[in-house]
Coordinates of C-alpha atoms in Angstrom, one line a residue:
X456 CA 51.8 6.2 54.9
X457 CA 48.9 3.9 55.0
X458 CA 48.5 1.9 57.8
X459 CA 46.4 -1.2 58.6
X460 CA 45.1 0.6 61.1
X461 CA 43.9 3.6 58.4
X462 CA 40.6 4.2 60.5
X463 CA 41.5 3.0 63.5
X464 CA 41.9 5.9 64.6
X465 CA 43.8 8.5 64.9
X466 CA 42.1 11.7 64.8
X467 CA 44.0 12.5 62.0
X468 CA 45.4 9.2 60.6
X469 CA 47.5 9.6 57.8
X470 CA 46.9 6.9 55.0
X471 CA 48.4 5.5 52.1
X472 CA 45.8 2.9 50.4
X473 CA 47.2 -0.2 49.6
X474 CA 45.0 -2.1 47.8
X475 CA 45.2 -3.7 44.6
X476 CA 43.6 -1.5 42.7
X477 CA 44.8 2.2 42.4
X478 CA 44.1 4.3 45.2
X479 CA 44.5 8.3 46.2
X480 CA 46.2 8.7 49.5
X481 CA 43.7 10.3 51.8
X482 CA 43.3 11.0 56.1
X483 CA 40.6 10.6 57.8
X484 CA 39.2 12.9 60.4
X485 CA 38.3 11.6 63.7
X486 CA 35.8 13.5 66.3
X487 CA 34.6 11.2 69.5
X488 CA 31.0 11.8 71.2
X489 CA 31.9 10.4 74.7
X490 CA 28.5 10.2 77.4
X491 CA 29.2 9.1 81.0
X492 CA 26.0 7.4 82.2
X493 CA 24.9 6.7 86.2
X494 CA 25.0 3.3 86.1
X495 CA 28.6 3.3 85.1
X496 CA 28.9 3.0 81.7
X497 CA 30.2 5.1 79.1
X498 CA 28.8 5.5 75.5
X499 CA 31.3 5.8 73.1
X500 CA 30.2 7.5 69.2
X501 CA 33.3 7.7 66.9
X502 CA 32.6 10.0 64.0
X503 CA 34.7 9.5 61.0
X504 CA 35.5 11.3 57.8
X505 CA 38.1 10.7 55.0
X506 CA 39.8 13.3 53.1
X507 CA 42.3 13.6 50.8
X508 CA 45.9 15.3 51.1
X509 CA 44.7 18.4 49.8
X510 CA 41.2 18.4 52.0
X511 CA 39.1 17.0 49.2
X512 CA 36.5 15.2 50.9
X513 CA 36.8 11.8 50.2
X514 CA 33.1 10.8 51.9
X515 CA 30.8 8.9 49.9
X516 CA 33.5 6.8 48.0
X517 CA 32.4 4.0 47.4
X518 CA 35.7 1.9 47.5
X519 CA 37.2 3.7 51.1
X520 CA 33.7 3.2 52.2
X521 CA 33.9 -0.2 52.0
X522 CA 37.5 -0.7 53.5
X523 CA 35.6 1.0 56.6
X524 CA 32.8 -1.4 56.4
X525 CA 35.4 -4.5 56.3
X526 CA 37.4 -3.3 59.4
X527 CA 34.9 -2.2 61.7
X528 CA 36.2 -4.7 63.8
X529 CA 39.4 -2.9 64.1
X530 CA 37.6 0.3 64.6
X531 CA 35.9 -1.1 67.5
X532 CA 39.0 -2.3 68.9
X533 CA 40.5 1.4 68.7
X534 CA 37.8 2.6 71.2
X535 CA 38.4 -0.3 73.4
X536 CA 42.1 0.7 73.5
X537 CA 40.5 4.0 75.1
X538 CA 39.4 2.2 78.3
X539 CA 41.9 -0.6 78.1
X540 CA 45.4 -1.8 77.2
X541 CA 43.5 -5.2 75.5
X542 CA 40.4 -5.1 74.5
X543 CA 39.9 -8.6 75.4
X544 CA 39.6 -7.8 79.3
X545 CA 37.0 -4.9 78.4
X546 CA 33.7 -5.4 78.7
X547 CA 31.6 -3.8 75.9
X548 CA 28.7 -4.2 73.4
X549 CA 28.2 -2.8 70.3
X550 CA 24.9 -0.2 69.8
X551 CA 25.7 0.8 66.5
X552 CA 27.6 -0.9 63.7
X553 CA 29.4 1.3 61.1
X554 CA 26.9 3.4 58.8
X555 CA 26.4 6.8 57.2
X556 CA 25.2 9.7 58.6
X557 CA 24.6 12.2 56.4
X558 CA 24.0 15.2 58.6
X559 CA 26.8 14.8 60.9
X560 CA 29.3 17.7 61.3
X561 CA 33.2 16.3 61.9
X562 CA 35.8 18.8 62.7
X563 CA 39.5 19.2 61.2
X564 CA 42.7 21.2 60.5
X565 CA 42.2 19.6 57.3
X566 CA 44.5 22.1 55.4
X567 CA 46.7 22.5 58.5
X568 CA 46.4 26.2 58.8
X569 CA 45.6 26.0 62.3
X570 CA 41.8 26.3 61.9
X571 CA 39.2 23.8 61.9
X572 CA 37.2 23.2 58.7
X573 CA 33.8 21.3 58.9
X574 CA 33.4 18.5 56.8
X575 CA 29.5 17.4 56.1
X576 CA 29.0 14.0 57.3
X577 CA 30.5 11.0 58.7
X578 CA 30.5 7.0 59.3
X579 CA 30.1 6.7 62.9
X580 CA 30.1 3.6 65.3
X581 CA 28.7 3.2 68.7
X582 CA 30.2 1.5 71.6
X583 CA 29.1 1.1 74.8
X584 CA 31.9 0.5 77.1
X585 CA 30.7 -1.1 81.1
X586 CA 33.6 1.0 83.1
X587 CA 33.9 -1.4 86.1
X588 CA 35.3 -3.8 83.8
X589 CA 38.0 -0.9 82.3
X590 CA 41.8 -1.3 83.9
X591 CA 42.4 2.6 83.6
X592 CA 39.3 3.1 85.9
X593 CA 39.9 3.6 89.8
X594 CA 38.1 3.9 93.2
X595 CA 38.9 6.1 96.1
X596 CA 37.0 7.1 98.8
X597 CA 33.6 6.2 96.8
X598 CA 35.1 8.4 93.6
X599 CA 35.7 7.0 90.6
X600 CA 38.5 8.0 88.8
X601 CA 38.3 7.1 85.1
X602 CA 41.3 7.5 82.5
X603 CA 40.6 8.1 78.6
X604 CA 43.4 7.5 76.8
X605 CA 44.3 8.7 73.3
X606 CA 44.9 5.8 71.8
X607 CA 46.0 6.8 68.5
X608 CA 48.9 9.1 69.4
X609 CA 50.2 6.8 72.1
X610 CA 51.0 4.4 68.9
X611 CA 51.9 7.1 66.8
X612 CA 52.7 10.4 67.4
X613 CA 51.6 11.7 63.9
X614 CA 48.3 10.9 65.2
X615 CA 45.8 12.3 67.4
X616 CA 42.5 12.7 68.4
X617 CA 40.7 16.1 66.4
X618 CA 38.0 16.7 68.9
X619 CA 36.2 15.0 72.0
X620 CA 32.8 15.8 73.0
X621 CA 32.4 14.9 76.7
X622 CA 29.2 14.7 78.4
X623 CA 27.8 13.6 82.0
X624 CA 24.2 12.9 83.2
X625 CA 23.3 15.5 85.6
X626 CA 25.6 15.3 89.0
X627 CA 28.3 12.7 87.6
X628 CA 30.8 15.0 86.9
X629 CA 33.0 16.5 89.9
X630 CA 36.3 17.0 88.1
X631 CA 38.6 17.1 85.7
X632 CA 42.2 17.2 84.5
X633 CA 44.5 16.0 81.5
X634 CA 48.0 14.8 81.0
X635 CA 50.6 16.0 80.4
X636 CA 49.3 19.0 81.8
X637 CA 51.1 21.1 79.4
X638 CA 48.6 20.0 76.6
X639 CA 45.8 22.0 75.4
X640 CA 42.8 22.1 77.9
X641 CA 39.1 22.1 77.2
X642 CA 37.9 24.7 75.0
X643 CA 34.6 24.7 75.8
X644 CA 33.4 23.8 79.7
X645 CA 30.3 23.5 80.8
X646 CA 28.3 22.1 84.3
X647 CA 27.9 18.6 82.2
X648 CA 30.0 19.1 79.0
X649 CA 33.3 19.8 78.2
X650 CA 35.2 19.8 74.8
X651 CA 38.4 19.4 73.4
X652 CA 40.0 20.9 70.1
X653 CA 43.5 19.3 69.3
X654 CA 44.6 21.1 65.9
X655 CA 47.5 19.3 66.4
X656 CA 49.7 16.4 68.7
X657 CA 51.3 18.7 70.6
X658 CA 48.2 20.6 71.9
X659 CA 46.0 17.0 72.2
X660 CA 46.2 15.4 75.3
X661 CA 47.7 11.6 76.4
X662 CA 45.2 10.9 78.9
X663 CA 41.6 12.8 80.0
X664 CA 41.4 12.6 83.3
X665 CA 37.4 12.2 85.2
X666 CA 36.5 12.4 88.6
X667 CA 33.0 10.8 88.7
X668 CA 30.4 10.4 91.2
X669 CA 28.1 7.3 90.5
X670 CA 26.6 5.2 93.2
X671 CA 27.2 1.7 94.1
X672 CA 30.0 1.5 92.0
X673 CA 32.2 -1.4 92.5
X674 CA 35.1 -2.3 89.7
X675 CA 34.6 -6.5 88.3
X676 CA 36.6 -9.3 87.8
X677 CA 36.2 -10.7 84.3
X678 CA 35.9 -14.6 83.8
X679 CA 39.5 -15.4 82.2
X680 CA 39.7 -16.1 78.7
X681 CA 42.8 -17.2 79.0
X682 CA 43.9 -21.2 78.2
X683 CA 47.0 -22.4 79.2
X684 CA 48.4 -25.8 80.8
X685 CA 51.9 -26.4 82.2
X686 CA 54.2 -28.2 79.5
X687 CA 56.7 -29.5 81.6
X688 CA 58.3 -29.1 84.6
X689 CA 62.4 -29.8 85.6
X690 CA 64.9 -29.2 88.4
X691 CA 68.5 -28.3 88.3
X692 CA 70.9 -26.7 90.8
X693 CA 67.7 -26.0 93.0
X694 CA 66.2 -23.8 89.8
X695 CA 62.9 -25.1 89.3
X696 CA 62.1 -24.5 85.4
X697 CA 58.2 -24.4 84.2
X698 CA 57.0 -24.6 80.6
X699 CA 53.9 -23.0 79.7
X700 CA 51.8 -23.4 76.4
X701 CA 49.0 -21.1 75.7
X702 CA 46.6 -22.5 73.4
X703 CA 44.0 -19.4 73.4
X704 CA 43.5 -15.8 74.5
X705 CA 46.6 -13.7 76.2
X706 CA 47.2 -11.7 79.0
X707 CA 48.6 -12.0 82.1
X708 CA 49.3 -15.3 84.6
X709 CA 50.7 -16.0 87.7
X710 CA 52.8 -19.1 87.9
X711 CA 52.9 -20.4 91.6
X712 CA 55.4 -22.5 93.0
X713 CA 54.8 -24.1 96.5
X714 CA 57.5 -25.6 98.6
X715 CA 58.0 -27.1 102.1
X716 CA 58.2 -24.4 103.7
X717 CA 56.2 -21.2 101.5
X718 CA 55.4 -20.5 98.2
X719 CA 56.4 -18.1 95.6
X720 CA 54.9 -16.5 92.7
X721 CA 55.9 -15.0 89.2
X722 CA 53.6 -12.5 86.9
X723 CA 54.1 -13.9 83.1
X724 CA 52.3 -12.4 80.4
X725 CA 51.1 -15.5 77.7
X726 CA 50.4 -14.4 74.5
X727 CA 48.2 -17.0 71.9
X728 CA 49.9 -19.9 70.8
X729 CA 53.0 -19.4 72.3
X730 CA 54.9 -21.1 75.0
X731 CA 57.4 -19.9 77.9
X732 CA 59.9 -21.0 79.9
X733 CA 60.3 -19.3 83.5
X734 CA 62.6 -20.0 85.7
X735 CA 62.3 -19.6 90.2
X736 CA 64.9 -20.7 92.2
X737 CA 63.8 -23.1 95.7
X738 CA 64.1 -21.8 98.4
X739 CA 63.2 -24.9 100.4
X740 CA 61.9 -28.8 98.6
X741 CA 59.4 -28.0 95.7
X742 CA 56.3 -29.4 95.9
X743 CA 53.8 -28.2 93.2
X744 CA 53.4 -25.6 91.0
X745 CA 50.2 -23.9 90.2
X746 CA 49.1 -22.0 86.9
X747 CA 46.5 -18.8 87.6
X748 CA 44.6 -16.6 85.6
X749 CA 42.5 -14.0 87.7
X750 CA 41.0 -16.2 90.5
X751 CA 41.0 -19.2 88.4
X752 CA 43.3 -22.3 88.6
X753 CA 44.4 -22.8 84.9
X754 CA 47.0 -26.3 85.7
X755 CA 49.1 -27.7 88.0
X756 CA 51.3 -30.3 88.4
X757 CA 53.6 -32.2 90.9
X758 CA 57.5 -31.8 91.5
X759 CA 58.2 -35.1 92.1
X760 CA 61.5 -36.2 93.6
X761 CA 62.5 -38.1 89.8
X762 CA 62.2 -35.4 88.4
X763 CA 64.4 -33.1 91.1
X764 CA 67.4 -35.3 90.0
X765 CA 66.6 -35.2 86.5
X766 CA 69.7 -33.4 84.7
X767 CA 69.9 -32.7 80.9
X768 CA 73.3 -32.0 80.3
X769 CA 73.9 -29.7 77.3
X770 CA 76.2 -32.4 75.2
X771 CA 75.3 -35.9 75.4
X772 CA 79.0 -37.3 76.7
X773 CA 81.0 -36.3 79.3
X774 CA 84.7 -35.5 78.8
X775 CA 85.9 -39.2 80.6
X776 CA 83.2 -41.2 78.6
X777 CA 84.8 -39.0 75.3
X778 CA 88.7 -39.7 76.3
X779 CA 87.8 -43.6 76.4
X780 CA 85.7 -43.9 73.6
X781 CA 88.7 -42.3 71.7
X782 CA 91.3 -44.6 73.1
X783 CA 89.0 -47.5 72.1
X784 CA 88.9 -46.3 69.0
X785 CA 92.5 -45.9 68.5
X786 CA 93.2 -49.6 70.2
X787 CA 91.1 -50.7 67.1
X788 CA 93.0 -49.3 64.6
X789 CA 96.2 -50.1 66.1
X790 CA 94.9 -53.8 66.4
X791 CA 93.6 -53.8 62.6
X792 CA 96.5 -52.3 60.9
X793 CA 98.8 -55.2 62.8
X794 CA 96.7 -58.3 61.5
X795 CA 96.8 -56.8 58.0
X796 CA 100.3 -56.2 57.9
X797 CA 101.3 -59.6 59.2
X798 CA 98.8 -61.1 56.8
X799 CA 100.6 -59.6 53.7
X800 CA 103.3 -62.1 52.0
X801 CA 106.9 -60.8 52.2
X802 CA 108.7 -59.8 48.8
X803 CA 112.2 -61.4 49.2
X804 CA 115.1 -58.5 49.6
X805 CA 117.5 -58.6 46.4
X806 CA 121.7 -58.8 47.8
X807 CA 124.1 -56.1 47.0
X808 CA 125.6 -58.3 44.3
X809 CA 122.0 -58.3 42.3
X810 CA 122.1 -62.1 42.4
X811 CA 119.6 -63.3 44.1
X812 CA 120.2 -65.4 47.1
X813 CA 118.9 -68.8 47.1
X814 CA 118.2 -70.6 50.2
X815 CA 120.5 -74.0 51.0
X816 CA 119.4 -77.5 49.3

């Protein structure tokens, strides 16, 4: 059960190695080190540790090792997908690229008896994630509510995460809560730490919930890295249709159409490389329409009145055009067969007496 995403994750992601060469299935363990700062960031320390099916610890091998090494990338992404539904709109740097730690501690129900087993050390990664720029993070009333999603078991339900370490600089924290709220809560609590053990989906939470105190807080607006350009624009039965081609980055748009008398707007998401077609209906004359990412015009273009009354019918001839052609048609092959037949020479017609008539001298 390998998946691309082997060490993306999951607390416990189940892997089937699929390289070329020969290769043990084996899981890796996952524990997270999470540290909620006053300046309102959040540093992220992903602790991983492969074993095989029957808890064999697979650390130190030198071919998984590498696969880890290769898709750290990926890893990284995985911890963005805590804070964000694309990493692309997160706002985080890197403090720590994939290495061994030889005396880290990572905890797992590596045998699934229900009890945690601790396996001797781990290839961790450090993110540090800038919350205002996180779309799971909220303000109310100067608090800052931040969600931390799982991630893993929100793609697959086989996975989770094994245990998160939560910490807070002194007066950050003022609560906290999970969902649903008939997982597992924090086994340990403390004035500035709390810790979660999942032995298993069931028990590990979706979301971990964080009410947060940090001053001057105020949530950012990310310069769009999205690139798109309206394609093409046409008009029929007052539906005004818009073509849009992405040529980098995805996420969300907003396609504005602006008439005589208002405007309208439709949300689109644009994914790389790929192009649309989204349809709004006129209230009144169209006049432009308007292509937005964020604050930030992407295109526009004019409706002009051409193209208002430009109509694409779905076959290229209309059923009169069709009925005449085929009577033309049929006039001409009436007309032809006549001139050959009269150009053929007659046979003359033998009597009923069989001799053969001759004309008069």
């Amino acid at each position: 059960m390998r998946r691309v995403e082997l060490y993306s994750g999951v607390v416990v992601l189940v892997l089937l190695a699929a390289t070329c060469h020969s290769q043990p299935r084996y899981w890796i363990a996952l524990n997270f080190d999470v540290t909620f700062r006053k300046e309102g960031v959040a540093l992220v320390k992903a602790l991983l540790h492969p074993f095989t099916l029957e808890g064999e610890s697979l650390y130190g091998n030198a071919t998984i090792e590498e696969e880890l090494r290769e898709a750290q990338n990926l890893t990284v992404d995985e911890i963005a997908l805590m804070f964000a539904n694309n990493p692309k709109t997160l706002r985080y740097r890197v403090v720590e690229e994939l290495h061994r730690d030889d005396e880290a501690v990572v905890y797992c129900d590596v045998y699934g008896y229900g009890t945690f087993e601790e396996l001797r050390g781990a290839y961790t990664i450090t993110v540090l994630i800038y919350l205002n720029t996180s779309e799971f993070v909220e303000v109310s009333d100067s608090v800052v509510i931040v969600k931390v999603r799982d991630s893993y078991t929100s793609r697959d339900p086989r996975s989770w995460i094994d245990v998160l370490r939560v910490s807070f600089e002194r007066g950050v924290l003022l609560e906290y809560s999970w969902l649903p709220s008939t997982a597992n809560g924090p086994a340990v609590t403390a004035e500035d730490r709390l810790v979660w053990e999942n032995l298993n989906e069931r028990d590990a939470p979706d979301f971990y919930i964080f009410k947060l105190r940090i001053p001057n807080f105020k949530l950012a607006t990310l310069p769009s890295r999205l690139k798109a350009r309206i394609g093409g624009i046409s008009v029929k039965d007052s539906v005004v249709q818009v073509r849009i081609l992405t040529e980098e980055g995805e996420g969300y748009a907003y396609i504005r159409l602006i008439e005589e008398g208002g405007e309208q707007t439709r949300k689109v998401y644009l994914k790389e490389e790929h192009s649309i077609k989204v349809g709004i209906r006129a209230v009144t004359r169209p006049l432009r329409v308007e292509l937005w990412s964020s604050s930030k015009l992407l295109d526009s273009a004019e409706v002009s009145a051409s193209v208002e009354r430009i109509s694409i019918p779905s076959w290229p001839f209309n059923p009169i055009r069709l009925l005449g052609i085929a009577l033309l048609v049929a006039a001409t092959v009436i007309v032809v067969m006549a001139l050959r037949f009269s150009a053929e020479p007659r046979v003359p017609v033998p009597s009923q007496s069989g001799v053969e008539e001759r004309p008069p001298l």
